[in-house]
XYZ file of C-alpha atoms in Angstrom:
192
model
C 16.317 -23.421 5.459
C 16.287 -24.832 9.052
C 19.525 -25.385 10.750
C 20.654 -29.258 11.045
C 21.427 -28.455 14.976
C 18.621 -26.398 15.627
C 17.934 -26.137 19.385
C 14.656 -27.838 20.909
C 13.536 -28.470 24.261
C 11.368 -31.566 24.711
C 8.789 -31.976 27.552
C 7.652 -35.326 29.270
C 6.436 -36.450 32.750
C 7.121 -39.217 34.957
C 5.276 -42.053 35.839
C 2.784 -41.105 38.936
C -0.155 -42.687 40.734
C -3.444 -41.028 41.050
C -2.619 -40.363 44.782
C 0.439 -38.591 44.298
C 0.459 -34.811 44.312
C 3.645 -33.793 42.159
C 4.883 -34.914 39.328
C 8.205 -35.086 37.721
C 8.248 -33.037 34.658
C 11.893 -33.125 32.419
C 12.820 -30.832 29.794
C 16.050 -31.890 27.555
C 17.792 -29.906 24.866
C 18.368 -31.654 21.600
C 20.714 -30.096 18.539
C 18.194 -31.143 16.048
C 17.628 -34.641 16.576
C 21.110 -35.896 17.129
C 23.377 -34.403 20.188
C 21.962 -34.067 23.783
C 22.656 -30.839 24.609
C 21.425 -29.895 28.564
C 18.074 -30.688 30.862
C 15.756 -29.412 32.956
C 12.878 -30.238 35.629
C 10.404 -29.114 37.020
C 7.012 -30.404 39.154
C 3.661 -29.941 38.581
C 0.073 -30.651 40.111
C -1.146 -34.194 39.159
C -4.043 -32.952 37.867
C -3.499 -29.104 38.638
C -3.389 -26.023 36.741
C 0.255 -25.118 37.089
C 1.735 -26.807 34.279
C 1.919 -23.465 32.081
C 3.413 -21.056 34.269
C 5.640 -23.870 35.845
C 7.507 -24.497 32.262
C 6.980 -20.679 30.992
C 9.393 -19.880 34.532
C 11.530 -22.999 33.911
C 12.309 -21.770 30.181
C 12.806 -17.775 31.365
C 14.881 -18.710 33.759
C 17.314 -21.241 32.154
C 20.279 -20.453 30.581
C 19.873 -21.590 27.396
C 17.258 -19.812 26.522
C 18.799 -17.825 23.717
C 19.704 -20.998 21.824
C 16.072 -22.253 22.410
C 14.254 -22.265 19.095
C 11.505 -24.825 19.909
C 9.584 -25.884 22.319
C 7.984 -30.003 22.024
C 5.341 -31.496 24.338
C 4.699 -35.302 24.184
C 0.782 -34.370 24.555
C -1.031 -31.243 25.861
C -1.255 -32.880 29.290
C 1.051 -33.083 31.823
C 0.246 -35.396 35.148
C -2.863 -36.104 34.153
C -5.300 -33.725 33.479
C -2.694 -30.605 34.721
C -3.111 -28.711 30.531
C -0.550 -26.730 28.793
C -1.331 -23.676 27.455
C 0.820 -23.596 23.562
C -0.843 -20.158 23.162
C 0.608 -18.736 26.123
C 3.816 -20.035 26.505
C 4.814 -19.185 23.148
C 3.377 -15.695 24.024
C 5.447 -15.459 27.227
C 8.575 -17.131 26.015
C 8.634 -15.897 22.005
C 9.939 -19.454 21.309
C 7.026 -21.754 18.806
C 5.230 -24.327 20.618
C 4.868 -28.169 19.186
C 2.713 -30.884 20.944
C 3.082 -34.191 19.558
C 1.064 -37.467 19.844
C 1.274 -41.121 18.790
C -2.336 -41.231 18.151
C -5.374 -38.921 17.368
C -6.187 -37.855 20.623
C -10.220 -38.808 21.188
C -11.461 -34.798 22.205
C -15.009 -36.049 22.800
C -13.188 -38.598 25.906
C -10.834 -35.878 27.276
C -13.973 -33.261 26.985
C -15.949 -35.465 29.207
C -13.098 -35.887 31.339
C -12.517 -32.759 31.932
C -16.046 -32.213 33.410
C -15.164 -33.634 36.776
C -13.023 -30.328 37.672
C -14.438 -27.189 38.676
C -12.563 -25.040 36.268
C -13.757 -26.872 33.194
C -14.437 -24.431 30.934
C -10.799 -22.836 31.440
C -9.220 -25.877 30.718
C -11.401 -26.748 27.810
C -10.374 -23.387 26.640
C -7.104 -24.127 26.592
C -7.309 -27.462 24.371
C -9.166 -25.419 21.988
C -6.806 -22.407 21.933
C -4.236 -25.111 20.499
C -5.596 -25.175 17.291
C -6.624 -28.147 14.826
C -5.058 -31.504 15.547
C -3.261 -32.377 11.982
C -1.835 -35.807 11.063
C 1.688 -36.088 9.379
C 3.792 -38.854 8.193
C 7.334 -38.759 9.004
C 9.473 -40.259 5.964
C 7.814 -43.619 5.645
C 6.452 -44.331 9.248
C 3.608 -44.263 10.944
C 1.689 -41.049 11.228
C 1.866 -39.085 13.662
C -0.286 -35.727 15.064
C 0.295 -32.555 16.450
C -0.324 -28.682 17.238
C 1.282 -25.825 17.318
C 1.806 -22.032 18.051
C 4.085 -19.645 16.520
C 4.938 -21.534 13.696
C 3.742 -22.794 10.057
C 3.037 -25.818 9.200
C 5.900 -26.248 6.642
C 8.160 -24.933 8.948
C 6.587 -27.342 12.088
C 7.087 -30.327 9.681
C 10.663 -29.333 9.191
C 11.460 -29.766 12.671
C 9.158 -33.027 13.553
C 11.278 -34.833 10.456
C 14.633 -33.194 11.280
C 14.182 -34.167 15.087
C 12.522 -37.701 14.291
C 15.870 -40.061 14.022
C 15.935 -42.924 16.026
C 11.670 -44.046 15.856
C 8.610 -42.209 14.713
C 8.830 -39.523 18.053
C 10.862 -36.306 17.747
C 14.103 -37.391 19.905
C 13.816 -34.826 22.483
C 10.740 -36.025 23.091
C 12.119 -39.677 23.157
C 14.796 -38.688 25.534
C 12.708 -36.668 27.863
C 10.436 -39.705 28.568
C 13.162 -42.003 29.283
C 14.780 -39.755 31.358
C 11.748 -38.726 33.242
C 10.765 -42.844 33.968
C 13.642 -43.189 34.780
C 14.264 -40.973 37.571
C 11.039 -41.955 39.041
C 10.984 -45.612 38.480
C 14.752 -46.418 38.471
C 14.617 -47.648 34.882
C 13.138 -46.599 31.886
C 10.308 -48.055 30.069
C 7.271 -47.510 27.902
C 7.381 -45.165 25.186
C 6.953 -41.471 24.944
């Protein structure tokens, strides 16, 4: 049975422009999907490669690591094109790995993408190490998909509904956006 205040950090970036170089990455700590518990940030490369090892330090290194039972990303993406690798930060932290997106996300578009950067075929890699996209409906909203690592899909379904409280969005996932346009835009807006 999973805890009701079961520890999960929640990624999202900040707004950016396609000429900026860094960009604002915030982690926040939920107790299940009710109680704010702590945050984090980071930067990454808009568009770079150093999203993985960027939140695989940021986790090591915080203190509440040993609570940390989950890890959320609102997409595999951060700042663009900059991929996170599920298999290898749940390899390097030992904490299970959710991604989490409104919509089906269109692989043949992001594959073609993709093709502009030199390193291609390592970040293609990585979208395919995270495993089959699969749909879920939380309660009676609208569906919503993700991927994991280190975790079952019983288990991963047990989190996205126990986190899911205030919309169709895991909350730490909900508060990490806000927070993160926030910071960078002075406001929050949009949805995660």
């Amino acid at each position: 049975m999973l805890k009701s205040e079961i520890r999960i950090l929640g990624f999202d970036d900040g707004a950016f422009e396609r000429t900026d170089n860094q960009v604002l990455v915030i982690g926040v700590i939920f107790r299940g999907g009710k109680f704010l518990d702590g945050a984090l940030k980071t930067e990454v490369t808009v568009d770079g490669n150093d999203a993985t090892d960027k939140i695989v330090k940021l986790i090591n290194s915080t203190r509440h690591k040993q609570q940390l039972k989950i890890i959320m990303f609102d997409g595999i993406t951060l700042g663009g094109f900059n991929i996170v690798d599920i298999k290898k930060i749940h390899e390097e932290t030992r904490i299970p790995v959710l991604v989490i997106n409104r919509k089906h996300p269109d692989v043949k578009k992001v594959r073609k993408a993709l093709k502009m950067f030199e390193d291609y075929k390592e970040r293609w890699k990585m979208i395919k190490n995270a495993g089959r996209i699969k749909r879920f409906k939380v309660r009676d909203s609208k569906d919503i998909f993700y991927q994991s690592a280190g975790i079952d899909d019983k288990l991963a379904k047990e989190v996205i509904t126990l986190s899911t409280t205030r919309s169709y969005i895991p909350e730490p996932l909900r508060a990490a956006h806000l927070i993160a346009t926030a910071v960078v835009k002075g406001e929050s807006y949009g949805r995660a």
